[in-house]
Coordinates of N, CA and C in Angstrom, one line a residue:
X1175 N -4.7 13.5 28.8 CA -4.3 12.6 27.8 C -3.6 13.2 26.6
X1176 N -2.5 12.6 26.1 CA -1.8 13.3 25.1 C -2.2 12.9 23.7
X1177 N -2.1 13.7 22.8 CA -2.4 13.3 21.5 C -1.4 12.4 20.9
X1178 N -1.9 11.3 20.1 CA -1.2 10.3 19.5 C -0.1 10.9 18.4
X1179 N 1.2 10.5 18.6 CA 2.2 10.9 17.7 C 1.8 10.2 16.4
X1180 N 1.1 9.1 16.3 CA 0.7 8.3 15.1 C 0.1 9.5 14.0
X1181 N -0.7 10.5 14.5 CA -1.2 11.4 13.6 C -0.4 12.1 12.8
X1182 N 0.8 12.3 13.2 CA 2.0 12.8 12.4 C 2.8 11.8 11.7
X1183 N 3.1 10.8 12.4 CA 4.0 9.5 11.7 C 3.3 8.8 10.7
X1184 N 1.9 8.7 10.7 CA 1.4 8.0 9.6 C 1.5 8.7 8.3
X1185 N 1.1 10.1 8.0 CA 1.3 10.6 6.9 C 2.7 10.7 6.4
X1186 N 3.6 10.8 7.5 CA 5.0 10.7 7.0 C 5.7 9.4 6.5
X1187 N 5.1 8.4 7.1 CA 5.3 7.0 6.7 C 4.7 6.8 5.4
X1188 N 3.6 7.3 5.1 CA 2.9 7.0 3.8 C 3.5 7.9 2.7
X1189 N 4.1 9.0 2.9 CA 5.0 9.7 2.0 C 6.3 8.9 1.8
X1190 N 6.9 8.5 2.8 CA 8.2 7.8 2.7 C 8.0 6.5 2.0
X1191 N 6.8 5.7 2.2 CA 6.8 4.4 1.3 C 6.3 4.7 0.0
X1192 N 5.7 5.8 -0.3 CA 5.5 6.3 -1.6 C 6.7 6.5 -2.4
X1193 N 7.5 7.3 -1.8 CA 9.0 7.7 -2.3 C 9.7 6.4 -2.4
X1194 N 9.7 5.5 -1.4 CA 10.5 4.4 -1.6 C 9.9 3.3 -2.7
X1195 N 8.8 3.4 -2.9 CA 8.3 2.5 -4.2 C 9.0 3.2 -5.5
X1196 N 9.2 4.5 -5.6 CA 9.6 4.9 -6.8 C 11.2 4.9 -6.7
X1197 N 11.8 5.1 -5.6 CA 13.2 4.9 -5.4 C 13.8 3.5 -5.9
X1198 N 13.1 2.5 -5.3 CA 13.4 1.1 -5.5 C 13.0 0.6 -7.0
X1199 N 12.0 1.2 -7.5 CA 11.8 1.1 -8.8 C 12.9 1.6 -9.8
X1200 N 13.4 2.5 -9.5 CA 14.5 3.4 -10.2 C 15.9 2.7 -10.0
X1201 N 16.3 2.6 -8.7 CA 17.6 2.0 -8.4 C 17.6 0.5 -8.8
X1202 N 16.6 -0.1 -8.9 CA 16.7 -1.7 -9.2 C 16.0 -1.9 -10.7
X1203 N 15.9 -0.9 -11.4 CA 15.1 -0.8 -12.7 C 15.7 -2.1 -13.5
X1204 N 16.9 -2.5 -13.5 CA 17.5 -3.5 -14.3 C 16.9 -4.8 -13.9
X1205 N 16.5 -4.9 -12.6 CA 16.1 -6.2 -12.1 C 14.6 -6.2 -12.1
X1206 N 13.9 -5.1 -11.9 CA 12.5 -5.0 -11.8 C 11.8 -5.1 -13.1
X1207 N 12.6 -4.6 -14.1 CA 11.8 -4.4 -15.5 C 12.7 -5.1 -16.4
X1208 N 12.3 -6.4 -16.7 CA 13.0 -7.1 -17.7 C 12.0 -7.7 -18.8
X1209 N 12.7 -8.4 -19.8 CA 11.7 -8.8 -20.9 C 10.6 -9.9 -20.4
X1210 N 11.1 -10.6 -19.3 CA 10.3 -11.7 -18.8 C 9.5 -11.4 -17.5
X1211 N 9.7 -10.3 -16.9 CA 9.2 -10.0 -15.7 C 9.1 -8.4 -15.5
X1212 N 8.3 -7.9 -14.9 CA 8.1 -6.5 -14.4 C 7.3 -6.6 -12.9
X1213 N 8.3 -5.9 -12.2 CA 7.8 -5.9 -10.7 C 7.3 -4.6 -10.3
X1214 N 6.2 -4.5 -9.7 CA 5.6 -3.0 -9.3 C 5.8 -3.1 -7.7
X1215 N 6.7 -2.3 -7.1 CA 6.7 -2.1 -5.7 C 5.5 -1.6 -5.2
X1216 N 4.8 -2.0 -4.1 CA 3.6 -1.5 -3.6 C 3.9 -1.4 -2.0
X1217 N 4.9 -0.7 -1.6 CA 5.1 -0.6 -0.2 C 4.0 0.4 0.4
X1218 N 3.5 1.2 -0.4 CA 2.5 2.1 0.1 C 1.3 1.2 0.5
X1219 N 1.0 0.3 -0.2 CA -0.2 -0.7 0.1 C 0.1 -1.4 1.4
X1220 N 1.2 -2.0 1.5 CA 1.8 -2.6 2.7 C 1.7 -1.6 4.0
X1221 N 2.1 -0.3 3.8 CA 2.1 0.7 4.9 C 0.6 0.7 5.3
X1222 N -0.3 1.1 4.3 CA -1.7 1.2 4.5 C -2.3 0.1 5.3
X1223 N -2.1 -1.1 4.9 CA -2.8 -2.3 5.4 C -2.2 -2.5 6.8
X1224 N -1.0 -2.2 7.1 CA -0.4 -2.5 8.5 C -1.1 -1.3 9.4
X1225 N -1.2 -0.2 8.8 CA -1.7 0.9 9.6 C -3.2 0.7 10.0
X1226 N -4.0 0.2 8.9 CA -5.3 -0.1 9.3 C -5.5 -1.2 10.2
X1227 N -4.7 -2.1 10.2 CA -4.8 -3.3 10.8 C -4.3 -3.2 12.4
X1228 N -3.3 -2.4 12.6 CA -2.6 -2.2 13.8 C -2.7 -0.9 14.5
X1229 N -3.0 0.1 13.7 CA -2.9 1.4 14.2 C -4.4 2.0 14.3
X1230 N -4.3 3.1 15.0 CA -5.6 3.9 15.0 C -5.4 5.1 14.3
X1231 N -5.8 5.1 13.0 CA -5.5 6.0 12.0 C -6.7 7.1 11.9
X1232 N -6.3 8.2 12.0 CA -7.6 9.4 11.8 C -7.6 9.6 10.3
X1233 N -8.9 9.7 9.6 CA -9.0 10.0 8.3 C -8.3 9.1 7.3
X1234 N -8.4 7.7 7.4 CA -7.6 7.0 6.3 C -7.9 7.3 4.9
X1235 N -9.2 7.5 4.5 CA -9.6 7.8 3.3 C -8.8 9.1 2.7
X1236 N -8.9 10.1 3.6 CA -8.5 11.5 3.2 C -6.8 11.2 2.9
X1237 N -6.1 10.5 3.7 CA -4.8 10.3 3.4 C -4.4 9.4 2.2
X1238 N -5.4 8.4 2.1 CA -5.0 7.6 0.7 C -5.4 8.4 -0.5
X1239 N -6.4 9.3 -0.6 CA -6.6 10.1 -1.7 C -5.5 11.0 -1.9
X1240 N -5.0 11.7 -0.8 CA -3.8 12.6 -0.9 C -2.4 11.8 -1.4
X1241 N -2.3 10.5 -0.9 CA -1.1 9.8 -1.4 C -1.4 9.4 -3.0
X1242 N -2.6 9.1 -3.1 CA -3.0 8.7 -4.6 C -2.6 9.8 -5.6
X1243 N -3.2 11.0 -5.2 CA -2.8 12.3 -5.9 C -1.4 12.5 -6.2
X1244 N -0.5 12.3 -5.2 CA 0.9 12.5 -5.4 C 1.4 11.4 -6.2
X1245 N 1.1 10.2 -5.9 CA 1.6 9.0 -6.9 C 1.2 9.5 -8.4
X1246 N 0.1 9.7 -8.5 CA -0.3 9.9 -9.8 C 0.3 11.1 -10.6
X1247 N 0.5 12.2 -9.8 CA 1.2 13.4 -10.4 C 2.5 13.1 -10.7
X1248 N 3.2 12.4 -9.7 CA 4.5 12.3 -9.6 C 5.1 10.9 -10.6
X1249 N 4.3 9.9 -10.5 CA 4.7 8.7 -11.3 C 4.1 8.5 -12.8
X1250 N 2.6 8.8 -12.8 CA 2.0 8.5 -14.0 C 1.8 9.6 -14.8
X1251 N 1.6 10.9 -14.2 CA 1.4 12.0 -15.2 C -0.2 12.1 -15.4
X1252 N -0.9 11.1 -14.9 CA -2.4 11.2 -15.0 C -3.2 11.2 -13.7
X1253 N -3.6 12.2 -13.3 CA -4.3 12.2 -11.9 C -5.6 11.5 -12.1
X1254 N -5.7 10.5 -11.0 CA -7.0 9.9 -11.1 C -6.7 8.4 -10.6
X1255 N -6.1 7.6 -11.4 CA -6.2 6.2 -11.3 C -5.7 5.8 -9.7
X1256 N -4.6 6.2 -9.2 CA -4.3 5.6 -7.8 C -5.0 6.4 -7.0
X1257 N -5.3 7.7 -7.2 CA -6.2 8.5 -6.2 C -7.6 7.8 -6.0
X1258 N -8.1 7.0 -7.0 CA -9.2 6.2 -6.8 C -8.9 5.0 -6.1
X1259 N -7.9 4.5 -6.5 CA -7.6 3.0 -6.1 C -7.2 2.8 -4.6
X1260 N -6.5 3.9 -4.1 CA -6.0 3.7 -2.8 C -7.0 3.8 -1.8
X1261 N -8.1 4.7 -2.0 CA -9.3 4.7 -1.0 C -10.0 3.4 -1.2
X1262 N -10.1 2.8 -2.5 CA -10.6 1.6 -2.5 C -10.1 0.4 -1.8
X1263 N -8.7 0.5 -1.8 CA -8.0 -0.5 -1.1 C -8.3 -0.3 0.4
X1264 N -8.4 0.9 0.9 CA -8.7 1.2 2.4 C -9.9 0.6 2.6
X1265 N -10.9 0.9 1.7 CA -12.3 0.4 1.8 C -12.3 -1.2 2.1
X1266 N -11.8 -1.9 1.1 CA -11.6 -3.4 0.9 C -10.9 -3.9 2.1
X1267 N -9.8 -3.4 2.6 CA -9.1 -3.6 3.8 C -10.0 -3.7 5.0
X1268 N -10.7 -2.4 5.3 CA -11.5 -2.3 6.5 C -12.7 -3.3 6.4
X1269 N -13.3 -3.6 5.1 CA -14.4 -4.6 5.0 C -13.8 -5.9 5.4
X1270 N -12.7 -6.4 4.9 CA -12.2 -7.7 5.3 C -11.8 -7.8 6.6
X1271 N -11.3 -6.7 7.3 CA -11.0 -6.9 8.8 C -12.1 -7.0 9.8
X1272 N -13.2 -6.7 9.3 CA -14.8 -6.8 9.8 C -14.8 -8.2 10.2
X1273 N -14.2 -9.2 9.3 CA -14.6 -10.6 9.4 C -13.6 -11.3 10.0
X1274 N -12.3 -10.9 10.1 CA -11.2 -11.7 10.6 C -10.5 -10.9 11.8
X1275 N -9.7 -11.7 12.6 CA -9.0 -11.0 13.7 C -7.4 -11.0 12.9
X1276 N -7.1 -9.9 13.1 CA -5.7 -9.6 12.5 C -4.6 -10.7 13.1
X1277 N -3.9 -11.3 12.0 CA -2.9 -12.1 12.6 C -1.8 -12.2 11.3
X1278 N -0.7 -12.8 11.5 CA 0.3 -12.6 10.4 C -0.3 -13.2 9.1
X1279 N -1.0 -14.3 9.0 CA -1.5 -14.9 7.9 C -2.7 -14.2 7.3
X1280 N -3.4 -13.6 8.1 CA -4.8 -13.0 7.9 C -4.2 -11.7 7.0
X1281 N -3.3 -11.0 7.7 CA -2.7 -9.7 7.1 C -2.1 -10.0 5.8
X1282 N -1.3 -11.1 5.7 CA -0.6 -11.3 4.5 C -1.5 -11.7 3.4
X1283 N -2.6 -12.4 3.7 CA -3.4 -12.8 2.5 C -4.3 -11.5 2.1
X1284 N -4.5 -10.6 3.0 CA -5.3 -9.3 2.6 C -4.3 -8.5 1.9
X1285 N -3.2 -8.4 2.2 CA -2.2 -7.6 1.6 C -2.1 -8.1 0.2
X1286 N -2.0 -9.5 0.0 CA -1.7 -10.1 -1.4 C -3.1 -9.9 -2.2
X1287 N -4.2 -9.9 -1.6 CA -5.5 -9.7 -2.3 C -5.5 -8.3 -2.7
X1288 N -5.2 -7.4 -1.9 CA -5.3 -5.9 -2.2 C -4.2 -5.5 -3.3
X1289 N -3.2 -6.1 -3.2 CA -2.1 -6.0 -4.3 C -2.5 -6.5 -5.7
X1290 N -3.2 -7.6 -5.6 CA -3.8 -8.3 -6.8 C -4.9 -7.4 -7.4
X1291 N -5.9 -6.8 -6.7 CA -6.8 -5.8 -7.0 C -6.2 -4.7 -7.6
X1292 N -5.3 -3.9 -6.9 CA -4.7 -2.8 -7.4 C -4.1 -3.0 -8.7
X1293 N -3.4 -4.1 -8.8 CA -2.6 -4.3 -10.1 C -3.6 -4.5 -11.3
X1294 N -4.7 -5.3 -11.0 CA -5.6 -5.5 -12.2 C -6.3 -4.3 -12.3
X1295 N -6.8 -3.4 -11.5 CA -7.6 -2.3 -11.9 C -6.8 -1.2 -12.3
X1296 N -5.4 -1.0 -12.0 CA -4.6 -0.1 -12.6 C -4.4 -0.5 -13.9
X1297 N -4.1 -1.8 -14.3 CA -4.0 -2.1 -15.6 C -5.3 -1.9 -16.4
X1298 N -6.5 -2.1 -15.7 CA -7.8 -1.9 -16.4 C -7.8 -0.5 -16.8
X1299 N -7.6 0.4 -15.8 CA -7.9 1.7 -16.2 C -6.8 2.2 -17.3
X1300 N -5.7 1.7 -17.2 CA -4.7 2.3 -18.2 C -5.1 1.7 -19.6
X1301 N -5.8 0.4 -19.7 CA -6.0 -0.1 -20.9 C -7.4 0.5 -21.4
X1302 N -8.3 1.1 -20.5 CA -9.5 1.8 -21.0 C -9.2 3.0 -21.6
X1303 N -8.2 3.7 -21.1 CA -7.8 5.1 -21.7 C -6.7 4.9 -22.8
X1304 N -6.4 3.8 -23.2 CA -5.4 3.4 -24.3 C -4.1 3.8 -23.8
X1305 N -3.6 3.9 -22.6 CA -2.4 4.2 -22.0 C -1.4 2.9 -22.0
X1306 N -2.0 1.8 -22.2 CA -1.2 0.6 -22.4 C -1.9 -0.3 -23.6
X1307 N -1.1 -1.0 -24.2 CA -1.7 -2.2 -25.0 C -1.2 -3.6 -24.6
X1308 N -0.7 -3.6 -23.5 CA -0.3 -5.0 -23.0 C -1.5 -5.9 -22.7
X1309 N -1.4 -7.2 -23.1 CA -2.6 -8.0 -22.8 C -2.6 -8.4 -21.5
X1310 N -3.9 -8.8 -21.2 CA -4.1 -9.3 -19.8 C -3.2 -10.6 -19.4
X1311 N -3.2 -11.4 -20.4 CA -2.4 -12.6 -20.2 C -1.0 -12.3 -19.7
X1312 N -0.5 -11.2 -20.5 CA 1.1 -10.7 -20.1 C 1.1 -10.1 -18.8
X1313 N 0.0 -9.5 -18.4 CA 0.1 -8.7 -17.0 C 0.0 -10.0 -16.0
X1314 N -0.9 -10.8 -16.3 CA -0.9 -11.9 -15.2 C 0.4 -12.8 -15.1
X1315 N 0.9 -13.0 -16.2 CA 2.1 -13.9 -16.4 C 3.4 -13.3 -16.0
X1316 N 3.7 -12.0 -16.5 CA 4.9 -11.2 -16.3 C 5.0 -10.2 -15.3
X1317 N 3.7 -9.8 -14.8 CA 3.6 -8.7 -13.8 C 3.1 -9.1 -12.4
X1318 N 2.0 -9.8 -12.5 CA 1.3 -10.1 -11.2 C 2.2 -11.0 -10.3
X1319 N 2.6 -12.1 -10.9 CA 3.5 -12.8 -10.2 C 4.6 -12.5 -9.4
X1320 N 5.6 -11.8 -10.3 CA 6.8 -11.1 -9.6 C 6.3 -10.0 -8.6
X1321 N 5.3 -9.3 -9.0 CA 4.9 -8.2 -7.9 C 4.4 -8.8 -6.7
X1322 N 3.7 -9.9 -6.8 CA 3.3 -10.5 -5.6 C 4.4 -11.1 -4.8
X1323 N 5.3 -11.6 -5.4 CA 6.6 -12.3 -4.7 C 7.4 -11.3 -4.1
X1324 N 7.7 -10.1 -4.7 CA 8.4 -9.0 -4.2 C 7.7 -8.4 -3.1
X1325 N 6.6 -8.1 -3.1 CA 5.8 -7.6 -2.2 C 5.5 -8.4 -0.9
X1326 N 5.5 -9.6 -1.2 CA 5.3 -10.7 -0.1 C 6.5 -10.6 0.8
X1327 N 7.6 -10.6 0.0 CA 9.0 -10.5 0.7 C 9.0 -9.2 1.5
X1328 N 8.7 -8.2 1.0 CA 8.7 -6.9 1.7 C 7.9 -7.0 2.8
X1329 N 6.7 -7.6 2.7 CA 5.8 -7.7 3.8 C 6.3 -8.4 5.0
X1330 N 7.0 -9.7 4.6 CA 7.5 -10.5 5.6 C 8.5 -9.8 6.4
X1331 N 9.4 -9.1 5.8 CA 10.4 -8.3 6.4 C 9.9 -7.1 7.3
X1332 N 8.9 -6.5 6.9 CA 8.4 -5.3 7.5 C 7.3 -5.6 8.6
X1333 N 6.7 -6.8 8.5 CA 5.5 -7.2 9.3 C 5.9 -6.8 10.7
X1334 N 6.7 -7.4 11.3 CA 7.0 -7.2 13.0 C 7.4 -5.7 13.2
X1335 N 8.3 -5.2 12.6 CA 8.6 -3.7 13.0 C 7.4 -2.8 12.7
X1336 N 6.8 -3.1 11.8 CA 5.5 -2.1 11.5 C 4.5 -2.4 12.4
X1337 N 4.3 -3.7 12.7 CA 3.3 -4.0 13.8 C 3.4 -3.3 15.2
X1338 N 4.8 -3.5 15.7 CA 5.1 -3.0 16.9 C 5.0 -1.3 16.8
X1339 N 5.5 -0.9 15.7 CA 5.4 0.6 15.4 C 4.0 1.0 15.7
X1340 N 2.9 0.6 14.9 CA 1.7 1.0 15.0 C 1.0 0.7 16.3
X1341 N 1.3 -0.4 17.0 CA 0.8 -0.8 18.2 C 1.3 0.3 19.2
X1342 N 2.6 0.5 19.3 CA 3.2 1.4 20.3 C 2.4 2.9 20.0
X1343 N 2.5 3.2 18.9 CA 2.1 4.8 18.8 C 0.4 5.0 18.8
X1344 N -0.1 3.8 18.9 CA -1.6 3.9 18.8 C -2.1 3.8 20.2
X1345 N -1.3 3.5 21.2 CA -1.5 3.4 22.7 C -1.9 4.8 23.2
X1346 N -2.9 4.8 24.0 CA -3.2 6.1 24.5 C -2.4 6.2 26.0
X1347 N -1.4 7.0 26.0 CA -0.6 7.2 27.2 C -1.0 8.6 27.8
X1348 N -1.1 8.7 29.1 CA -1.1 9.9 29.7 C 0.1 10.7 29.7
X1349 N 0.0 12.0 29.8 CA 1.0 13.0 29.6 C 2.0 12.8 30.9

């Protein structure tokens, strides 16, 4: 029996999705960050959820901690928030999947729930350490809605290719 290539592709895809979040935020900054709306790209969350749902991932908590540390170091400069939140998202996702059979709607709803949780907790952590002074009402009105809409669109576009990718590379094929 051959070792699954997913053990190599998953961390690579996690890193690529992490980088794409930053690239899209930089390239589309004029559209993503306006006075009336602020969009947070969370492709890394979409990648994690799809992997957990349709792939056979070794050590998802380990990889989420590593990705969170890279995110914190590269994007925020404060090591800790995303390093704690991504493993929490892995835990919540695995917990929710125990009660539901993965389907497009179920995975979509879990993705939206996870992105909502990560947005609120990220805001809460940054408020707690006085890194932001934006009100919760502003976050709900100007960040959460546009963030969910953008990531919903990304999810819809990526769902079928990622589902097929994870299912294909999670199959145990003999040598």
